[in-house]
mmCIF file of C-alpha atoms in Angstrom:
data_model
loop_
_atom_site.group_PDB
_atom_site.id
_atom_site.type_symbol
_atom_site.label_atom_id
_atom_site.label_comp_id
_atom_site.label_asym_id
_atom_site.label_seq_id
_atom_site.Cartn_x
_atom_site.Cartn_y
_atom_site.Cartn_z
ATOM 1 C CA UNK K 1 135.675 124.142 88.572
ATOM 2 C CA UNK K 2 133.217 126.401 86.864
ATOM 3 C CA UNK K 3 129.719 126.203 88.563
ATOM 4 C CA UNK K 4 126.197 127.098 86.599
ATOM 5 C CA UNK K 5 124.887 128.327 89.682
ATOM 6 C CA UNK K 6 126.840 130.563 92.287
ATOM 7 C CA UNK K 7 127.139 128.905 95.887
ATOM 8 C CA UNK K 8 124.960 131.811 97.567
ATOM 9 C CA UNK K 9 122.238 131.454 95.427
ATOM 10 C CA UNK K 10 122.370 127.352 95.683
ATOM 11 C CA UNK K 11 121.975 128.248 99.378
ATOM 12 C CA UNK K 12 119.237 130.197 99.230
ATOM 13 C CA UNK K 13 117.284 127.821 96.712
ATOM 14 C CA UNK K 14 117.669 125.036 98.916
ATOM 15 C CA UNK K 15 116.808 126.441 102.114
ATOM 16 C CA UNK K 16 113.917 128.246 100.823
ATOM 17 C CA UNK K 17 112.673 125.121 99.029
ATOM 18 C CA UNK K 18 112.774 123.240 102.414
ATOM 19 C CA UNK K 19 111.073 126.052 104.526
ATOM 20 C CA UNK K 20 108.364 126.050 101.919
ATOM 21 C CA UNK K 21 108.020 122.561 102.005
ATOM 22 C CA UNK K 22 107.585 122.681 105.936
ATOM 23 C CA UNK K 23 105.274 125.573 105.810
ATOM 24 C CA UNK K 24 103.025 123.504 103.483
ATOM 25 C CA UNK K 25 102.815 120.057 105.550
ATOM 26 C CA UNK K 26 103.034 120.909 108.977
ATOM 27 C CA UNK K 27 99.483 122.754 110.026
ATOM 28 C CA UNK K 28 100.254 125.653 111.740
ATOM 29 C CA UNK K 29 96.988 127.129 111.765
ATOM 30 C CA UNK K 30 97.109 131.246 110.989
ATOM 31 C CA UNK K 31 100.639 131.276 112.354
ATOM 32 C CA UNK K 32 103.874 130.491 110.298
ATOM 33 C CA UNK K 33 105.297 127.044 111.517
ATOM 34 C CA UNK K 34 108.757 128.334 112.274
ATOM 35 C CA UNK K 35 106.768 130.700 115.163
ATOM 36 C CA UNK K 36 103.948 128.356 116.238
ATOM 37 C CA UNK K 37 106.597 125.668 116.368
ATOM 38 C CA UNK K 38 110.223 127.035 117.731
ATOM 39 C CA UNK K 39 111.692 123.633 116.865
ATOM 40 C CA UNK K 40 110.799 124.095 113.297
ATOM 41 C CA UNK K 41 112.512 127.610 113.508
ATOM 42 C CA UNK K 42 115.656 126.011 114.966
ATOM 43 C CA UNK K 43 115.711 122.965 112.460
ATOM 44 C CA UNK K 44 115.494 125.704 110.016
ATOM 45 C CA UNK K 45 118.327 127.755 111.249
ATOM 46 C CA UNK K 46 120.732 124.665 111.944
ATOM 47 C CA UNK K 47 120.012 123.714 108.298
ATOM 48 C CA UNK K 48 120.793 127.011 107.024
ATOM 49 C CA UNK K 49 124.131 126.676 108.711
ATOM 50 C CA UNK K 50 124.975 123.399 107.598
ATOM 51 C CA UNK K 51 124.287 124.455 103.811
ATOM 52 C CA UNK K 52 126.439 127.444 104.067
ATOM 53 C CA UNK K 53 129.175 125.121 105.986
ATOM 54 C CA UNK K 54 128.921 122.495 103.287
ATOM 55 C CA UNK K 55 128.840 125.224 100.606
ATOM 56 C CA UNK K 56 132.433 126.727 102.155
ATOM 57 C CA UNK K 57 133.581 123.330 102.409
ATOM 58 C CA UNK K 58 133.117 122.257 98.680
ATOM 59 C CA UNK K 59 134.725 125.494 97.740
ATOM 60 C CA UNK K 60 137.853 124.724 100.077
ATOM 61 C CA UNK K 61 138.332 121.659 98.452
ATOM 62 C CA UNK K 62 137.908 123.336 94.907
ATOM 63 C CA UNK K 63 140.615 125.841 96.089
ATOM 64 C CA UNK K 64 142.812 123.183 97.065
ATOM 65 C CA UNK K 65 142.487 121.311 93.618
ATOM 66 C CA UNK K 66 143.175 124.318 91.913
ATOM 67 C CA UNK K 67 146.557 124.541 93.338
ATOM 68 C CA UNK K 68 147.165 120.942 92.792
ATOM 69 C CA UNK K 69 146.517 121.731 88.978
ATOM 70 C CA UNK K 70 149.379 122.789 86.552
ATOM 71 C CA UNK K 71 149.922 125.804 85.453
ATOM 72 C CA UNK K 72 148.637 125.137 81.942
ATOM 73 C CA UNK K 73 145.572 123.800 83.466
ATOM 74 C CA UNK K 74 145.139 126.648 85.855
ATOM 75 C CA UNK K 75 145.359 129.028 82.767
ATOM 76 C CA UNK K 76 142.675 127.379 81.013
ATOM 77 C CA UNK K 77 140.382 127.355 84.268
ATOM 78 C CA UNK K 78 140.749 130.952 84.651
ATOM 79 C CA UNK K 79 140.014 131.810 81.354
ATOM 80 C CA UNK K 80 136.749 129.928 81.646
ATOM 81 C CA UNK K 81 136.257 131.145 85.240
ATOM 82 C CA UNK K 82 137.639 134.689 85.443
ATOM 83 C CA UNK K 83 135.318 136.072 87.617
ATOM 84 C CA UNK K 84 134.406 134.220 90.754
ATOM 85 C CA UNK K 85 132.553 134.732 93.887
ATOM 86 C CA UNK K 86 135.008 132.999 95.887
ATOM 87 C CA UNK K 87 137.467 135.922 95.224
ATOM 88 C CA UNK K 88 135.292 138.205 96.866
ATOM 89 C CA UNK K 89 136.024 140.055 100.220
ATOM 90 C CA UNK K 90 132.656 138.712 101.565
ATOM 91 C CA UNK K 91 133.312 135.012 100.605
ATOM 92 C CA UNK K 92 136.706 135.164 102.293
ATOM 93 C CA UNK K 93 135.391 136.224 105.500
ATOM 94 C CA UNK K 94 132.697 133.677 105.649
ATOM 95 C CA UNK K 95 135.180 131.104 104.696
ATOM 96 C CA UNK K 96 137.640 132.237 107.331
ATOM 97 C CA UNK K 97 135.151 131.890 110.033
ATOM 98 C CA UNK K 98 133.471 128.788 108.908
ATOM 99 C CA UNK K 99 136.614 126.442 107.934
ATOM 100 C CA UNK K 100 139.836 128.721 108.489
ATOM 101 C CA UNK K 101 141.076 127.015 105.578
ATOM 102 C CA UNK K 102 145.101 126.766 105.377
ATOM 103 C CA UNK K 103 147.182 127.444 102.364
ATOM 104 C CA UNK K 104 149.047 124.726 100.550
ATOM 105 C CA UNK K 105 152.239 126.621 101.246
ATOM 106 C CA UNK K 106 151.386 125.876 105.211
ATOM 107 C CA UNK K 107 151.258 122.247 104.551
ATOM 108 C CA UNK K 108 154.826 121.244 106.018
ATOM 109 C CA UNK K 109 153.717 123.122 109.115
ATOM 110 C CA UNK K 110 150.602 120.673 109.446
ATOM 111 C CA UNK K 111 152.322 117.207 108.501
ATOM 112 C CA UNK K 112 152.864 114.818 111.341
ATOM 113 C CA UNK K 113 155.501 112.305 111.803
ATOM 114 C CA UNK K 114 153.595 109.803 110.462
ATOM 115 C CA UNK K 115 154.002 107.937 106.875
ATOM 116 C CA UNK K 116 151.914 104.876 106.037
ATOM 117 C CA UNK K 117 153.181 103.529 102.954
ATOM 118 C CA UNK K 118 153.468 107.015 101.519
ATOM 119 C CA UNK K 119 150.412 108.385 103.175
ATOM 120 C CA UNK K 120 150.673 111.194 105.293
ATOM 121 C CA UNK K 121 148.552 112.920 107.712
ATOM 122 C CA UNK K 122 147.890 116.541 108.364
ATOM 123 C CA UNK K 123 147.438 117.791 111.998
ATOM 124 C CA UNK K 124 144.297 119.948 111.030
ATOM 125 C CA UNK K 125 142.134 121.453 113.460
ATOM 126 C CA UNK K 126 138.412 120.706 113.616
ATOM 127 C CA UNK K 127 136.438 122.826 111.323
ATOM 128 C CA UNK K 128 134.967 125.784 113.152
ATOM 129 C CA UNK K 129 131.550 125.196 111.849
ATOM 130 C CA UNK K 130 131.741 121.715 113.453
ATOM 131 C CA UNK K 131 132.417 123.102 116.555
ATOM 132 C CA UNK K 132 130.305 125.738 116.721
ATOM 133 C CA UNK K 133 127.482 123.203 115.929
ATOM 134 C CA UNK K 134 128.943 121.159 118.628
ATOM 135 C CA UNK K 135 128.396 124.053 121.030
ATOM 136 C CA UNK K 136 125.098 124.802 119.923
ATOM 137 C CA UNK K 137 123.793 121.381 120.531
ATOM 138 C CA UNK K 138 125.431 121.704 124.204
ATOM 139 C CA UNK K 139 123.372 124.768 124.514
ATOM 140 C CA UNK K 140 119.991 123.514 122.987
ATOM 141 C CA UNK K 141 120.561 120.164 125.434
ATOM 142 C CA UNK K 142 120.683 122.765 128.591
ATOM 143 C CA UNK K 143 117.782 124.815 127.111
ATOM 144 C CA UNK K 144 115.837 121.741 126.728
ATOM 145 C CA UNK K 145 116.596 119.943 130.159
ATOM 146 C CA UNK K 146 115.667 123.257 132.038
ATOM 147 C CA UNK K 147 112.361 123.889 129.834
ATOM 148 C CA UNK K 148 111.321 120.476 129.834
ATOM 149 C CA UNK K 149 112.932 118.677 132.872
ATOM 150 C CA UNK K 150 112.927 121.375 135.456
ATOM 151 C CA UNK K 151 110.433 123.896 134.360
ATOM 152 C CA UNK K 152 107.842 120.820 133.544
ATOM 153 C CA UNK K 153 106.998 122.294 129.983
ATOM 154 C CA UNK K 154 104.524 120.683 127.791
ATOM 155 C CA UNK K 155 105.908 117.989 125.641
ATOM 156 C CA UNK K 156 104.768 116.408 122.390
ATOM 157 C CA UNK K 157 102.644 113.930 123.935
ATOM 158 C CA UNK K 158 100.947 116.393 126.094
ATOM 159 C CA UNK K 159 100.835 118.993 123.474
ATOM 160 C CA UNK K 160 98.939 116.485 121.449
ATOM 161 C CA UNK K 161 96.340 115.756 124.250
ATOM 162 C CA UNK K 162 95.760 119.146 124.735
ATOM 163 C CA UNK K 163 95.218 119.836 121.165
ATOM 164 C CA UNK K 164 92.714 116.697 121.101
ATOM 165 C CA UNK K 165 90.920 117.906 124.041
ATOM 166 C CA UNK K 166 90.394 121.471 122.534
ATOM 167 C CA UNK K 167 89.319 119.953 119.320
ATOM 168 C CA UNK K 168 86.396 117.708 121.018
ATOM 169 C CA UNK K 169 85.594 121.046 122.572
ATOM 170 C CA UNK K 170 85.443 122.970 119.511
ATOM 171 C CA UNK K 171 83.642 120.480 117.612
ATOM 172 C CA UNK K 172 81.078 120.150 120.043
ATOM 173 C CA UNK K 173 80.484 124.202 119.926
ATOM 174 C CA UNK K 174 80.352 123.699 116.029
ATOM 175 C CA UNK K 175 77.657 120.610 116.186
ATOM 176 C CA UNK K 176 75.520 123.318 118.185
ATOM 177 C CA UNK K 177 75.305 125.518 115.252
ATOM 178 C CA UNK K 178 75.724 122.821 112.263
ATOM 179 C CA UNK K 179 72.415 121.606 111.294
ATOM 180 C CA UNK K 180 73.653 118.749 109.167
ATOM 181 C CA UNK K 181 75.982 117.589 112.587
ATOM 182 C CA UNK K 182 72.823 117.581 114.824
ATOM 183 C CA UNK K 183 72.405 114.574 116.858
ATOM 184 C CA UNK K 184 69.328 113.616 119.500
ATOM 185 C CA UNK K 185 71.602 115.475 122.058
ATOM 186 C CA UNK K 186 72.080 118.713 120.269
ATOM 187 C CA UNK K 187 68.410 118.783 118.400
ATOM 188 C CA UNK K 188 65.972 121.522 119.717
ATOM 189 C CA UNK K 189 62.428 122.084 119.399
ATOM 190 C CA UNK K 190 61.175 124.308 116.250
ATOM 191 C CA UNK K 191 58.374 126.414 116.640
ATOM 192 C CA UNK K 192 58.634 129.102 113.938
ATOM 193 C CA UNK K 193 56.219 128.979 111.256
ATOM 194 C CA UNK K 194 58.649 128.183 108.216
ATOM 195 C CA UNK K 195 60.405 125.167 110.306
ATOM 196 C CA UNK K 196 56.905 123.731 111.024
ATOM 197 C CA UNK K 197 55.553 124.403 107.260
ATOM 198 C CA UNK K 198 59.033 122.282 105.892
ATOM 199 C CA UNK K 199 58.261 119.779 108.554
ATOM 200 C CA UNK K 200 54.369 119.529 107.096
ATOM 201 C CA UNK K 201 55.946 119.169 103.543
ATOM 202 C CA UNK K 202 58.258 116.634 104.628
ATOM 203 C CA UNK K 203 55.543 114.719 106.680
ATOM 204 C CA UNK K 204 53.039 114.526 103.619
ATOM 205 C CA UNK K 205 55.828 113.467 101.109
ATOM 206 C CA UNK K 206 56.898 110.517 103.236
ATOM 207 C CA UNK K 207 54.569 109.841 106.152
ATOM 208 C CA UNK K 208 51.042 109.896 105.045
ATOM 209 C CA UNK K 209 50.960 105.902 103.759
ATOM 210 C CA UNK K 210 51.860 104.821 107.783
ATOM 211 C CA UNK K 211 50.033 107.499 109.841
ATOM 212 C CA UNK K 212 47.696 109.490 107.261
ATOM 213 C CA UNK K 213 47.429 112.921 106.584
ATOM 214 C CA UNK K 214 46.263 114.252 109.761
ATOM 215 C CA UNK K 215 48.657 112.073 111.626
ATOM 216 C CA UNK K 216 45.794 109.943 112.943
ATOM 217 C CA UNK K 217 47.472 106.707 112.616
ATOM 218 C CA UNK K 218 46.924 103.861 110.013
ATOM 219 C CA UNK K 219 49.771 101.218 109.886
ATOM 220 C CA UNK K 220 51.920 103.066 112.247
ATOM 221 C CA UNK K 221 50.633 104.684 115.606
ATOM 222 C CA UNK K 222 48.544 108.466 116.159
ATOM 223 C CA UNK K 223 50.737 110.794 116.704
ATOM 224 C CA UNK K 224 48.274 113.404 118.000
ATOM 225 C CA UNK K 225 47.770 112.143 121.504
ATOM 226 C CA UNK K 226 49.943 111.365 124.547
ATOM 227 C CA UNK K 227 50.861 107.764 124.158
ATOM 228 C CA UNK K 228 54.429 106.844 122.568
ATOM 229 C CA UNK K 229 55.848 103.651 121.745
ATOM 230 C CA UNK K 230 59.513 104.551 122.096
ATOM 231 C CA UNK K 231 59.002 108.357 124.170
ATOM 232 C CA UNK K 232 58.058 111.695 123.187
ATOM 233 C CA UNK K 233 59.691 114.914 123.018
ATOM 234 C CA UNK K 234 61.867 116.226 120.596
ATOM 235 C CA UNK K 235 64.870 114.251 121.387
ATOM 236 C CA UNK K 236 63.298 110.684 121.675
ATOM 237 C CA UNK K 237 61.018 111.448 118.104
ATOM 238 C CA UNK K 238 64.476 112.668 116.527
ATOM 239 C CA UNK K 239 66.200 109.278 117.863
ATOM 240 C CA UNK K 240 63.569 107.202 116.111
ATOM 241 C CA UNK K 241 63.536 109.159 112.974
ATOM 242 C CA UNK K 242 67.616 108.531 112.902
ATOM 243 C CA UNK K 243 67.550 104.743 114.080
ATOM 244 C CA UNK K 244 64.266 103.443 112.968
ATOM 245 C CA UNK K 245 61.599 102.212 114.996
ATOM 246 C CA UNK K 246 61.239 98.379 116.858
ATOM 247 C CA UNK K 247 63.277 95.660 114.987
ATOM 248 C CA UNK K 248 61.333 93.714 112.467
ATOM 249 C CA UNK K 249 57.727 95.611 112.859
ATOM 250 C CA UNK K 250 58.787 99.539 113.543
ATOM 251 C CA UNK K 251 59.576 102.323 111.179
ATOM 252 C CA UNK K 252 62.663 102.403 108.962
ATOM 253 C CA UNK K 253 65.387 104.561 109.667
ATOM 254 C CA UNK K 254 65.353 107.772 107.762
ATOM 255 C CA UNK K 255 68.928 108.753 108.086
ATOM 256 C CA UNK K 256 70.140 107.617 104.580
ATOM 257 C CA UNK K 257 66.853 109.774 103.377
ATOM 258 C CA UNK K 258 66.719 112.891 105.340
ATOM 259 C CA UNK K 259 69.131 115.222 106.815
ATOM 260 C CA UNK K 260 69.706 115.963 110.377
ATOM 261 C CA UNK K 261 67.796 119.508 109.981
ATOM 262 C CA UNK K 262 65.127 117.940 107.544
ATOM 263 C CA UNK K 263 64.510 115.373 110.842
ATOM 264 C CA UNK K 264 64.351 118.001 113.045
ATOM 265 C CA UNK K 265 61.759 119.734 111.126
ATOM 266 C CA UNK K 266 59.609 116.734 110.678
ATOM 267 C CA UNK K 267 59.867 115.839 114.350
ATOM 268 C CA UNK K 268 59.015 119.412 115.402
ATOM 269 C CA UNK K 269 55.695 119.239 112.944
ATOM 270 C CA UNK K 270 54.813 115.769 114.704
ATOM 271 C CA UNK K 271 54.925 117.159 118.108
ATOM 272 C CA UNK K 272 52.807 120.384 117.169
ATOM 273 C CA UNK K 273 49.790 118.291 115.919
ATOM 274 C CA UNK K 274 49.555 117.293 119.563
ATOM 275 C CA UNK K 275 45.722 117.470 120.803
ATOM 276 C CA UNK K 276 44.435 118.009 117.329
ATOM 277 C CA UNK K 277 41.990 115.221 117.717
ATOM 278 C CA UNK K 278 41.739 113.853 114.268
ATOM 279 C CA UNK K 279 38.811 112.199 113.017
ATOM 280 C CA UNK K 280 38.642 108.333 113.622
ATOM 281 C CA UNK K 281 42.106 108.020 115.431
ATOM 282 C CA UNK K 282 43.888 104.971 115.778
ATOM 283 C CA UNK K 283 43.749 103.098 119.337
ATOM 284 C CA UNK K 284 46.409 104.691 121.716
ATOM 285 C CA UNK K 285 49.761 102.526 121.326
ATOM 286 C CA UNK K 286 52.413 102.505 123.713
ATOM 287 C CA UNK K 287 52.477 104.775 127.326
ATOM 288 C CA UNK K 288 51.533 107.801 128.193
ATOM 289 C CA UNK K 289 54.900 109.776 127.974
ATOM 290 C CA UNK K 290 55.537 112.881 130.543
ATOM 291 C CA UNK K 291 58.363 115.167 129.613
ATOM 292 C CA UNK K 292 61.076 114.850 132.418
ATOM 293 C CA UNK K 293 62.100 118.085 131.939
ATOM 294 C CA UNK K 294 58.910 120.215 132.518
ATOM 295 C CA UNK K 295 58.554 122.006 135.516
ATOM 296 C CA UNK K 296 56.576 119.892 138.043
ATOM 297 C CA UNK K 297 53.666 121.189 139.708
ATOM 298 C CA UNK K 298 53.070 120.728 143.404
ATOM 299 C CA UNK K 299 49.796 119.500 144.206
ATOM 300 C CA UNK K 300 48.182 121.235 147.432
ATOM 301 C CA UNK K 301 46.234 119.374 150.200
ATOM 302 C CA UNK K 302 42.877 120.455 150.946
ATOM 303 C CA UNK K 303 42.183 120.610 154.674
ATOM 304 C CA UNK K 304 39.928 117.828 155.732
ATOM 305 C CA UNK K 305 37.050 118.671 157.937
ATOM 306 C CA UNK K 306 35.635 116.138 160.298
ATOM 307 C CA UNK K 307 32.074 116.036 159.785
ATOM 308 C CA UNK K 308 31.533 114.903 163.300
ATOM 309 C CA UNK K 309 33.641 117.724 164.548
ATOM 310 C CA UNK K 310 30.928 120.104 162.870
ATOM 311 C CA UNK K 311 27.492 120.402 164.349
ATOM 312 C CA UNK K 312 24.911 121.994 163.490
#
């Protein structure tokens, strides 16, 4: 039969379509999937081998069908398909390597002494492509056994666990430098003028009604002394901004209004007001907070001299 697309072009088109789909859907990072994942490369080789074998087999069937045509039918077919890739020397070599076809004239040598209602059986050998694939499966099984069962290579489950563990490390590292992913564990105190100025602007726009412009306290507590209801320090103040204060009577959560970077800025500004001594501050609320990470000072004991031991 005359084909619109030659066999070799069909094989290439189908193969590269599957190859492109696997590269698109398999996340392999900066390396091609067939290099990073050897199983993908092996699958592509087997798939290409099967495509070639299928095309050769189909063409072999066409050849047998051609021989069964009448001379008139052959002449008409030859007129429409005068030049065929099947007739090339290259195709003949590939066909012989993959299927070793027997000519119709050799049919008598292959016939078995079996006859079932006129249906006769040919004693054909297995197609070489099938035999090659079978041997390839055996070799693959041996390599797989040695690689994973004897040498203890990582299987898919272990690879997933390792990749997930590495992903957690990468996420933690990224959070350290990503301002919008900052949390109370990674937040740091800002001391630069630009950061404190930004914090002051946020404080002025949102916090004055409860804490006054000088942070001396009104509805909310005084933010300039050492007393804190939910703990002082950048991590505790940041946590309070994110989650809000005490249920029912504390400050609201600002995480829906402010970004993590903005909460870091306003928290740093608030802490910079410590000891600013505003006019008429609100009475202290909470307890005195001592930074547990601050270096501890060792008190020295003075020598007590017994007054009775010193005689004038």
